GROMACS .gro file of C-alpha atoms in nm:
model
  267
    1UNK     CA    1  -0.133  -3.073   0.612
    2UNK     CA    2  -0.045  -2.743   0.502
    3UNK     CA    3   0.240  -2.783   0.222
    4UNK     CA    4   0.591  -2.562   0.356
    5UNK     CA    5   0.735  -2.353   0.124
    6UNK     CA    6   1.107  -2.293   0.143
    7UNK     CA    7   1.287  -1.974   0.150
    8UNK     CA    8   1.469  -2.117  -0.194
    9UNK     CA    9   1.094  -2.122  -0.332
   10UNK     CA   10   1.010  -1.778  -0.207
   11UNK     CA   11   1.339  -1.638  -0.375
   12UNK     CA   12   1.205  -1.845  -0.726
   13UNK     CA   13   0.821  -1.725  -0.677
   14UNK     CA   14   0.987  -1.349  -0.626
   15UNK     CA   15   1.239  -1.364  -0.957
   16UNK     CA   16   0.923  -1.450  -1.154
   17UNK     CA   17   0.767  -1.144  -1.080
   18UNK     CA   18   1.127  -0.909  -1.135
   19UNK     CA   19   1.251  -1.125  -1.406
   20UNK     CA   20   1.416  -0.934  -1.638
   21UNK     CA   21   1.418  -1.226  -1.844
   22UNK     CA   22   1.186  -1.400  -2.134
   23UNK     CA   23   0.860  -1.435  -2.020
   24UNK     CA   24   0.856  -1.782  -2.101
   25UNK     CA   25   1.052  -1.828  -1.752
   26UNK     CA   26   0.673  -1.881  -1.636
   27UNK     CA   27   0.568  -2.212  -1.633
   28UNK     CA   28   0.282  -2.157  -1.758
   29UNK     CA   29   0.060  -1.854  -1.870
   30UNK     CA   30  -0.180  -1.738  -1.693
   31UNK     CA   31  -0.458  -1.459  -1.687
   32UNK     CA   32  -0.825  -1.326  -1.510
   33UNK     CA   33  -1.047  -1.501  -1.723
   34UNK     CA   34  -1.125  -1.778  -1.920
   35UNK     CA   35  -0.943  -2.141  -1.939
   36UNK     CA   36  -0.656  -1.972  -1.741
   37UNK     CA   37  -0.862  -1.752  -1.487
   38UNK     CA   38  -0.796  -1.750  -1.143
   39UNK     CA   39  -0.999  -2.033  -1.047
   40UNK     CA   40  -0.807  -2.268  -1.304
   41UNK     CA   41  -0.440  -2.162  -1.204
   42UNK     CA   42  -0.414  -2.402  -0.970
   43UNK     CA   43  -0.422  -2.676  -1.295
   44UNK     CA   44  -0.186  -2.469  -1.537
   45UNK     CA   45   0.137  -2.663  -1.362
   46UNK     CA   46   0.262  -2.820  -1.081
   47UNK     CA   47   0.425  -2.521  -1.007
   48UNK     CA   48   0.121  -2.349  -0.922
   49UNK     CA   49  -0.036  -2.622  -0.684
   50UNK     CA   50  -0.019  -2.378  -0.393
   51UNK     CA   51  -0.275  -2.116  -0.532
   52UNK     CA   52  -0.566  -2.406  -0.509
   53UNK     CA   53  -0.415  -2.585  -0.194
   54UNK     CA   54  -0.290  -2.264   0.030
   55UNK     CA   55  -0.449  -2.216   0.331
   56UNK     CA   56  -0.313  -1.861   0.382
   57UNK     CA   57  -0.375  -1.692   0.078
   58UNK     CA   58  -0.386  -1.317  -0.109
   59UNK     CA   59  -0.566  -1.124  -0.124
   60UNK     CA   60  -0.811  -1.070   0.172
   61UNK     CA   61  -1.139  -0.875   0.263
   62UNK     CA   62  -1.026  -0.711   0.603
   63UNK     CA   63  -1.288  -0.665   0.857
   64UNK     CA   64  -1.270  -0.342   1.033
   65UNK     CA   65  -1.483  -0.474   1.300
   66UNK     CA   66  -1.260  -0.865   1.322
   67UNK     CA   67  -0.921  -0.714   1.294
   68UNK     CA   68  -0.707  -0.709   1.624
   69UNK     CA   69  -0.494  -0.375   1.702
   70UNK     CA   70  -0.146  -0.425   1.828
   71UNK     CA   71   0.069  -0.212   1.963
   72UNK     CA   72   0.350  -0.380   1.913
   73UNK     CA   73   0.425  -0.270   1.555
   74UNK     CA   74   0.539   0.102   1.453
   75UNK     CA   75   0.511   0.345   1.200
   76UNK     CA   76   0.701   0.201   0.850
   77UNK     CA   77   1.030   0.284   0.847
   78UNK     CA   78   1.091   0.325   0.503
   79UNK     CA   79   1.433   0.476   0.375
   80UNK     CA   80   1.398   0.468  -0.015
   81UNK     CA   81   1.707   0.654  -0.269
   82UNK     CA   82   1.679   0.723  -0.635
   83UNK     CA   83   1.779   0.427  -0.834
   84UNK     CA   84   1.830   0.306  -1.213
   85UNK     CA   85   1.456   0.176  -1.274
   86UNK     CA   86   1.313  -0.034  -1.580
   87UNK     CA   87   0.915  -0.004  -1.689
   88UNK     CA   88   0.834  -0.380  -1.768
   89UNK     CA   89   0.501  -0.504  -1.959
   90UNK     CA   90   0.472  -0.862  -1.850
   91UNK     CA   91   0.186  -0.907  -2.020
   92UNK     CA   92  -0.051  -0.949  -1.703
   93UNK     CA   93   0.074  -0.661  -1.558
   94UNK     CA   94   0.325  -0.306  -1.518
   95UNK     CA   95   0.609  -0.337  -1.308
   96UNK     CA   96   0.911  -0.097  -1.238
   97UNK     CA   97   1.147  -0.286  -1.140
   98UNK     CA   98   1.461  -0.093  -0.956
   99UNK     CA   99   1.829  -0.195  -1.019
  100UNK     CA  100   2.080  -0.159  -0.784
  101UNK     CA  101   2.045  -0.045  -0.396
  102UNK     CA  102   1.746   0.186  -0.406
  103UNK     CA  103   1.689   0.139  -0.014
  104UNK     CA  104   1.426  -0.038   0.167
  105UNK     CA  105   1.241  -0.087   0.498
  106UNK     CA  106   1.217  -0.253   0.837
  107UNK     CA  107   0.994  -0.497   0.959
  108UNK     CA  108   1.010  -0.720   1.240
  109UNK     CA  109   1.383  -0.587   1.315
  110UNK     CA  110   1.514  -0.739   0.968
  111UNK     CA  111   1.585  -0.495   0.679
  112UNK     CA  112   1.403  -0.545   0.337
  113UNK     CA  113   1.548  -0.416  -0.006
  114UNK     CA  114   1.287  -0.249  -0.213
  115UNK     CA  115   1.283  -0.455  -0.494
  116UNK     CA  116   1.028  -0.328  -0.788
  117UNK     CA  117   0.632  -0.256  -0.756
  118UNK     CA  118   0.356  -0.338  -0.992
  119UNK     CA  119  -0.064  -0.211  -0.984
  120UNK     CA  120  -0.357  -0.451  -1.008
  121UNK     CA  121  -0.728  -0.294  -1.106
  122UNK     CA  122  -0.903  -0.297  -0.940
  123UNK     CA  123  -0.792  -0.322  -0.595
  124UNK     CA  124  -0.685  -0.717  -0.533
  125UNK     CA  125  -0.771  -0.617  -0.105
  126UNK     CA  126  -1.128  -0.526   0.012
  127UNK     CA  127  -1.200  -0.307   0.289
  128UNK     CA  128  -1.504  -0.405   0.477
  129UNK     CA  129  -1.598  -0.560   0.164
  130UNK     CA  130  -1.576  -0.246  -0.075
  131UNK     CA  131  -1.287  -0.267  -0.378
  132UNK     CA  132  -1.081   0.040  -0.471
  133UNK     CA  133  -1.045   0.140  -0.823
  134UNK     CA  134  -0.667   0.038  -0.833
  135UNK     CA  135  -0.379  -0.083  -0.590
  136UNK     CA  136   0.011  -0.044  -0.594
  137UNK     CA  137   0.213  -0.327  -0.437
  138UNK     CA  138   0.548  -0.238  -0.329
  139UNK     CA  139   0.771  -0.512  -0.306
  140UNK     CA  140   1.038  -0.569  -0.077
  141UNK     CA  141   1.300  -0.870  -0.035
  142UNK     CA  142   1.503  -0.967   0.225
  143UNK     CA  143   1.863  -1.159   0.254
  144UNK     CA  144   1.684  -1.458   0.344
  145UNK     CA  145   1.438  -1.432   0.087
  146UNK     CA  146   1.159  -1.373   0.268
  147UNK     CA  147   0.924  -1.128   0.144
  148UNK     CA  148   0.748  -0.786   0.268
  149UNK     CA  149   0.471  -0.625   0.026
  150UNK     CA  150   0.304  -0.266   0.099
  151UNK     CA  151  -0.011  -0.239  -0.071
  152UNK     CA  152  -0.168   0.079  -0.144
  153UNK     CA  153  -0.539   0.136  -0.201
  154UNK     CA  154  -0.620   0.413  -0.492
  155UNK     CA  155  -0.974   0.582  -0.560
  156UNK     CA  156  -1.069   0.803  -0.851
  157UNK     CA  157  -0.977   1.136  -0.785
  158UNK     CA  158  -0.718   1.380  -0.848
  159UNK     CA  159  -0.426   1.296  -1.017
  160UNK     CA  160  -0.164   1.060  -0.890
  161UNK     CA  161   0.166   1.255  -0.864
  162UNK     CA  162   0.386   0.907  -0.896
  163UNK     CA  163   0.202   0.779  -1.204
  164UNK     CA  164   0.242   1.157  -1.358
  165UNK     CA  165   0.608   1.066  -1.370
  166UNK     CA  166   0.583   0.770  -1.584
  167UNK     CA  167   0.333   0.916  -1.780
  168UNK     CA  168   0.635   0.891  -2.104
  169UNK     CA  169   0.722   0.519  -2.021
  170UNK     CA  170   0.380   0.418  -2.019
  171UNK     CA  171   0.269   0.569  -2.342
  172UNK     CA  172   0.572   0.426  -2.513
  173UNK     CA  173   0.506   0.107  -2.384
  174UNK     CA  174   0.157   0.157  -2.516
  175UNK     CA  175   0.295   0.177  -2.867
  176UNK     CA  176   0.557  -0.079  -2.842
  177UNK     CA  177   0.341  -0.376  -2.742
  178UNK     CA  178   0.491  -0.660  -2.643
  179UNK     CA  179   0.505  -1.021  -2.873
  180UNK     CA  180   0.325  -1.275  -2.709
  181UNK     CA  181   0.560  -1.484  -2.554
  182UNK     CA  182   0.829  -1.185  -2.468
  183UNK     CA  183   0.872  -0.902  -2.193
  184UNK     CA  184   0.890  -0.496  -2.297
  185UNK     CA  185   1.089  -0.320  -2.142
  186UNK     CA  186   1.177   0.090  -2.093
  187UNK     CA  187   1.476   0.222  -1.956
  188UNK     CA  188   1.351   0.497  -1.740
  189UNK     CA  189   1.716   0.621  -1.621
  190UNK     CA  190   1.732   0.723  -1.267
  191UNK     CA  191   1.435   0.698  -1.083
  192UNK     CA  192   1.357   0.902  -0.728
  193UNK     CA  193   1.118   0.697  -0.515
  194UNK     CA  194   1.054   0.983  -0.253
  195UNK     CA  195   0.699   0.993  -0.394
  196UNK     CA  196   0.642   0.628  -0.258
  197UNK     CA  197   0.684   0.707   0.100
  198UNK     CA  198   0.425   0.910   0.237
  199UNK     CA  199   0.381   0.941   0.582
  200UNK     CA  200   0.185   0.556   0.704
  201UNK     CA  201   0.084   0.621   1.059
  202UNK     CA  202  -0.226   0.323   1.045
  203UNK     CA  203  -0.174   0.013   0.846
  204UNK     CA  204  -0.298  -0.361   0.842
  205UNK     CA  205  -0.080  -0.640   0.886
  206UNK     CA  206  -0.133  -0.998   0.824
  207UNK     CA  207   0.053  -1.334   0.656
  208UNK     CA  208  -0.030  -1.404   0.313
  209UNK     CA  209   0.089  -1.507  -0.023
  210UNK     CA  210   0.236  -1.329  -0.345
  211UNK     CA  211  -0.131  -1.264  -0.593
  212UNK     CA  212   0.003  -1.433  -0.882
  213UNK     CA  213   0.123  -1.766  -0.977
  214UNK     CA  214   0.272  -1.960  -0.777
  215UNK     CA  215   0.084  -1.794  -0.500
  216UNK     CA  216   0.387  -1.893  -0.279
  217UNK     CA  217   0.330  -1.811   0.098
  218UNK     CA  218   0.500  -1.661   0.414
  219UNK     CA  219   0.448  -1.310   0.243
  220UNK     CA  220   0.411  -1.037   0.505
  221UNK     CA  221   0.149  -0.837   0.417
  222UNK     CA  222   0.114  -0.445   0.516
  223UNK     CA  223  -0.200  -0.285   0.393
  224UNK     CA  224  -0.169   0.103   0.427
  225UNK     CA  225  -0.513   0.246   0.565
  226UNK     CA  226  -0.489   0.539   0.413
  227UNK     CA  227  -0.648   0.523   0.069
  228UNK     CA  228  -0.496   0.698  -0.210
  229UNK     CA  229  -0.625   0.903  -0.555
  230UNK     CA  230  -0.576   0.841  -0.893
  231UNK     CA  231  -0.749   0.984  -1.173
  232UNK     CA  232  -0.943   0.717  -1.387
  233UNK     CA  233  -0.754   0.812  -1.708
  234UNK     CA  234  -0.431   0.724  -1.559
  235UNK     CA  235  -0.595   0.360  -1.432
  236UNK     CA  236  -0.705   0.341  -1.861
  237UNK     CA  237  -0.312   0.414  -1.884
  238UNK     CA  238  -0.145   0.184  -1.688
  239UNK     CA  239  -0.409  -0.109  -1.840
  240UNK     CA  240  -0.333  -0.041  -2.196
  241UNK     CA  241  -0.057  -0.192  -2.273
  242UNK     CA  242  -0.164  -0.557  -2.158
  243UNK     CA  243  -0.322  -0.816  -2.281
  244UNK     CA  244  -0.711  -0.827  -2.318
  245UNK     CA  245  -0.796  -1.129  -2.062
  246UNK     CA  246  -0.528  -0.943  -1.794
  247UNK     CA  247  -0.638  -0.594  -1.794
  248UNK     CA  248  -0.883  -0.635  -1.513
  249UNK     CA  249  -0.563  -0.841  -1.309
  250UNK     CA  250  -0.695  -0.874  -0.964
  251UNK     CA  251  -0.718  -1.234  -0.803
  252UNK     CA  252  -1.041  -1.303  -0.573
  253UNK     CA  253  -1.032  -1.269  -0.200
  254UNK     CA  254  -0.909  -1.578  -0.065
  255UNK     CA  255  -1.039  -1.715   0.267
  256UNK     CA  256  -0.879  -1.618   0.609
  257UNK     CA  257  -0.873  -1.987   0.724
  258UNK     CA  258  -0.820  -1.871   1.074
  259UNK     CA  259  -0.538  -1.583   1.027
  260UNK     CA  260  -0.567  -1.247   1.235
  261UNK     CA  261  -0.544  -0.949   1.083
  262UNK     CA  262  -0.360  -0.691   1.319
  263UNK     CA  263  -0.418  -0.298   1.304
  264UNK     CA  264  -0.133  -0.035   1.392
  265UNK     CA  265  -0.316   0.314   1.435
  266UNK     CA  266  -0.063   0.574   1.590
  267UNK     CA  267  -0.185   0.705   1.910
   0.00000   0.00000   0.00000
């Protein structure tokens, strides 16, 4: 039987990822390689049972050619504001995390608070089986605790203007290094998230689970088609403040078990 996982789990799963907190919150560490790769966290603790047991797991490899188009879904209404925001080095991974109302979006009719977003690299989702140098997950809470995450697929290219702006943050972060069993933070004073929302006219959609321990499920999933650049020395950036066995931090594709993958492409 497929275990259920609570709203009150969700909301624990989430605050692990936004913490502000000790790092030692986490029941156990984990990383992409090794004795604690992805393929063991399902041992590390009890707490992370559901990342070997799930049957509806992150991330996936969508298939153009399986995926079912729906026109039931619209374009992503997404109404973000500026925002107090915090740079955090978790150790297997950045995260900004926002405090305060800093807007949100809509999905399904219910309204999701924009919450803080984090990159894996390389890209965690697949395309037709190809992997992206990098993604940005951008994730969103609502009052029930459920969960919304927009991922965004980056190639090498040009410059990403967004990453430009924390170019400061990062490279202090760099230097600061955090101890092993502790967070680092940077105060990055107000932050405008206008760069986030580009316009997201064709996107994937599917039911899946957070990418890190405790791979909790019942995360709604929206994977923007549109891929994005970056330029490889910003990727070196953003991966050199963590730790050694995390700075490749993408999980595996998981198997689809039977889920459908829908498309939205505006007409």
């Amino acid at each position: 039987m497929t275990p259920r996982i609570s709203f009150s789990s969700l909301v624990l799963a989430f605050l692990l990822l936004v913490a502000s907190a000790n790092a030692a919150v986490i029941s156990a560490r984990f990383s992409y390689s090794g004795s604690t790769g992805p393929d063991k966290w399902g041992s590390l603790s009890s707490d992370y049972k559901t990342c070997d047991s799930g049957k509806a797991q992150s991330p996936i490899d969508i298939k153009k050619d399986d995926v079912k188009e729906s026109d039931k879904y619209e374009p992503l209404n997404r109404e973000y504001k500026s925002a107090k925001a915090t740079l955090i080095n978790n150790h297997f991974g950045l995260s900004v995390r926002y405090d305060g109302d800093c807007g949100g979006m809509t999905v399904g009719g219910k309204n999701y608070t924009l919450k803080q977003f984090h990159w894996h690299y390389p890209s965690e989702h697949l395309i037709d089986g190809k992997q992206y140098d990098a993604e940005l997950h951008v994730v969103h809470m609502a009052e029930d605790g459920s969960i919304s995450v927009v991922a965004i697929l980056f190639e090498y290219g040009d410059s990403d203007p967004f990453v430009s702006k924390l170019r400061k943050g990062v490279e202090k972060m760099e230097e600061e290094k955090c101890k092993e069993d502790e967070e680092s933070h940077i105060d990055l004073g107000n932050m405008s998230t206008k760069l986030l929302k580009k316009k997201s006219d064709k996107y994937y959609r599917y039911v899946g689970s957070l990418t890190t321990p405790p791979c909790a499920e019942n995360v709604t999933w929206t994977v923007l088609a549109k891929v994005r650049k970056i330029s490889e020395e910003q990727v070196k950036s953003l991966r050199a403040p963590l730790d050694e066995d995390c700075q490749n931090n993408s999980r595996p594709v998981q198997p689809l078990n039977g889920r459908t993958v829908e498309l939205y492409s505006k007409s």
